[in-house]
Coordinates of N, CA and C in Angstrom, one line a residue:
X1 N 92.3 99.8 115.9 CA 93.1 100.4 116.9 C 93.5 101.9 116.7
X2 N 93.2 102.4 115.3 CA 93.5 103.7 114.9 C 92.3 104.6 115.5
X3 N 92.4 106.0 115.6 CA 91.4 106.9 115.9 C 90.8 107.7 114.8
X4 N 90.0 108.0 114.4 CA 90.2 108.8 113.2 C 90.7 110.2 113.1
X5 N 91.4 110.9 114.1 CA 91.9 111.5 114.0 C 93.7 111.4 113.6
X6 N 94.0 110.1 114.4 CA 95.1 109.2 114.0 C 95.0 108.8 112.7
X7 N 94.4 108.3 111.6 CA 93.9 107.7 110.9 C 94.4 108.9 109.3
X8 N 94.0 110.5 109.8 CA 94.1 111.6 109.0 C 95.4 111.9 108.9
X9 N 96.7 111.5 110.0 CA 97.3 112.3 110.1 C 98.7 111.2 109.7
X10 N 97.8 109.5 109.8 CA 98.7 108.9 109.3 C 99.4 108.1 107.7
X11 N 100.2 108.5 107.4 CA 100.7 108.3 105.7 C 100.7 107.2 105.6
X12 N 100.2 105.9 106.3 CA 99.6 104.5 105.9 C 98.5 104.5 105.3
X13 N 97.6 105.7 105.7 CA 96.7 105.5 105.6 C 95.8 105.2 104.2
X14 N 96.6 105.7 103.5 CA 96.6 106.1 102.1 C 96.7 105.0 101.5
X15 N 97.8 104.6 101.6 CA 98.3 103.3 101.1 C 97.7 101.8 101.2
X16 N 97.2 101.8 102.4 CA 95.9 100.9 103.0 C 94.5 101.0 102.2
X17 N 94.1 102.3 102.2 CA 92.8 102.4 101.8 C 93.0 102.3 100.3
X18 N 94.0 102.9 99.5 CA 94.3 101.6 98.2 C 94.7 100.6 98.0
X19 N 95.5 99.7 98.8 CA 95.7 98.7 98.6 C 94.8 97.6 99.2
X20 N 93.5 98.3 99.9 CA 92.7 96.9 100.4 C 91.2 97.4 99.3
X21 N 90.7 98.6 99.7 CA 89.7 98.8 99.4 C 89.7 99.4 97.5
X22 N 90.6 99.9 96.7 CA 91.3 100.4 96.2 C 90.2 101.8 95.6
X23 N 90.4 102.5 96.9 CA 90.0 104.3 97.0 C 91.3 104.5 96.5
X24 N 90.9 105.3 95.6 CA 92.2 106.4 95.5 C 91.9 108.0 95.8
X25 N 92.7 108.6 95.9 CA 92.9 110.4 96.4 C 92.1 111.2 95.0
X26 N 91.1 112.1 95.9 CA 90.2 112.9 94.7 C 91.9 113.7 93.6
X27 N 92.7 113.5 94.2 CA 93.4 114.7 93.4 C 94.5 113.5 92.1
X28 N 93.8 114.2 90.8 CA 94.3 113.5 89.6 C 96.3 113.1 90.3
X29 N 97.2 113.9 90.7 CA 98.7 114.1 90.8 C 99.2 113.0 92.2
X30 N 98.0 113.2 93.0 CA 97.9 112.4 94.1 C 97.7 111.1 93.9
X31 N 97.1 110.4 93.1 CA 96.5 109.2 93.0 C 97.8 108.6 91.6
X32 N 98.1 109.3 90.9 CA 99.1 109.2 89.8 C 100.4 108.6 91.2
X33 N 100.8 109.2 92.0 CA 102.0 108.8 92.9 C 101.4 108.1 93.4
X34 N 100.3 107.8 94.3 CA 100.4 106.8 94.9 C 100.4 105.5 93.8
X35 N 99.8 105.1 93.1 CA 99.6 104.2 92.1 C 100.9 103.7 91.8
X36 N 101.8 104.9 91.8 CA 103.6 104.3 91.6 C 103.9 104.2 92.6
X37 N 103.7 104.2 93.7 CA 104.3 103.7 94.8 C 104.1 102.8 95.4
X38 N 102.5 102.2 95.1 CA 102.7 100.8 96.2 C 102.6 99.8 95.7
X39 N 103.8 100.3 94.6 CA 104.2 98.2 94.4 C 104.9 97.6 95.3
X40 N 105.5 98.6 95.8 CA 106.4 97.7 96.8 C 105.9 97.5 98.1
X41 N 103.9 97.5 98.3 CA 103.6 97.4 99.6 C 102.6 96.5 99.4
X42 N 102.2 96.0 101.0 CA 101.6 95.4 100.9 C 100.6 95.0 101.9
X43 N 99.2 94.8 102.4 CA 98.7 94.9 103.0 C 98.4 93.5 103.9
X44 N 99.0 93.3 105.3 CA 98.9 91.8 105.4 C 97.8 92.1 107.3
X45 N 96.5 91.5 107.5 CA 96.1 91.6 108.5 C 96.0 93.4 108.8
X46 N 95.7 93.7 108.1 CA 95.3 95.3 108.1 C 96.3 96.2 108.5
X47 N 97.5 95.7 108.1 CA 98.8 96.7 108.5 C 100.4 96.8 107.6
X48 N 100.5 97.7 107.1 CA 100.9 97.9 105.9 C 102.5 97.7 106.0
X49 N 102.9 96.8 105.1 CA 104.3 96.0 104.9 C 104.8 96.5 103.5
X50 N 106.4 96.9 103.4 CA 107.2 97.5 102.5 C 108.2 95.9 102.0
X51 N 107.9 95.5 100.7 CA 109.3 94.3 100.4 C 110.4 95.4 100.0
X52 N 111.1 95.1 100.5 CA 112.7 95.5 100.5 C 113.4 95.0 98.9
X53 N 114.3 95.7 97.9 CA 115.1 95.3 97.0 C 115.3 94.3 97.1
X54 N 115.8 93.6 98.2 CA 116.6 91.7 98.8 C 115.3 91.4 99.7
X55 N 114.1 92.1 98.9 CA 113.1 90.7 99.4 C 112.7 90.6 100.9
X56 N 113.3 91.3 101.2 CA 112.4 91.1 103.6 C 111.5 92.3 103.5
X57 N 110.7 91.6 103.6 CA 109.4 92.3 104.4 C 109.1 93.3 105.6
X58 N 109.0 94.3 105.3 CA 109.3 95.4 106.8 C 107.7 95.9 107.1
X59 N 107.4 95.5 108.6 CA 106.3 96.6 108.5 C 106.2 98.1 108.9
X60 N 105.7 98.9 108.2 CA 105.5 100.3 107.9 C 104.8 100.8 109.9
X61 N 105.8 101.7 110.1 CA 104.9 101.9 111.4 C 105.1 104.0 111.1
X62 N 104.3 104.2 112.2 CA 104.5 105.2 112.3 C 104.1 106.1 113.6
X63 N 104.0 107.2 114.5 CA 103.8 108.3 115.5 C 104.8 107.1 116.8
X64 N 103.8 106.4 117.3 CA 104.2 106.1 119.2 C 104.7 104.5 118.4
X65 N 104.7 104.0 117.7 CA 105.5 102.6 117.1 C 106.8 103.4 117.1
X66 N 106.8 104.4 116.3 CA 108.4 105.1 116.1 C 109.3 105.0 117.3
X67 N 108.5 105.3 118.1 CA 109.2 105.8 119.3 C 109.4 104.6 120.3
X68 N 108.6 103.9 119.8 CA 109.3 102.7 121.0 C 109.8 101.8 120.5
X69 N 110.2 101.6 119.1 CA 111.4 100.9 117.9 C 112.6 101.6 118.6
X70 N 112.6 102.9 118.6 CA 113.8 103.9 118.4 C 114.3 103.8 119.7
X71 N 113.7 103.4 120.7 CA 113.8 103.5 122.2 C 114.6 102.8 122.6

């Protein structure tokens, strides 16, 4: 459903493409953070979910999802 221009500009993306395929970022500082960061994520039907401290499951949205959560 993504574009790849959508795809560049979105901060899932990253997180997705290591947590399914596990690509990591050419850059040594880049790949060091993400690595610490997605323990707490998780990749369920190709769309990327955050467990919460108390355990509930949130899914990660972001650009036109934002806007019509916030709506």
């Amino acid at each position: 459903p993504y574009t790849t221009e959508t795809q560049a500009q979105d901060w899932r993306h990253e997180f997705i493409d290591y947590l399914a395929d596990d690509k990591l970022p050419p850059e040594k500082w880049a790949a060091r953070r993400l690595k610490r960061r997605n323990t707490h994520y998780v990749v369920m039907e190709g769309e990327l979910h955050r467990w919460t401290a108390t355990k509930v499951l949130l899914k990660c949205i972001s650009g036109d999802e934002t806007r019509l959560v916030m709506a």
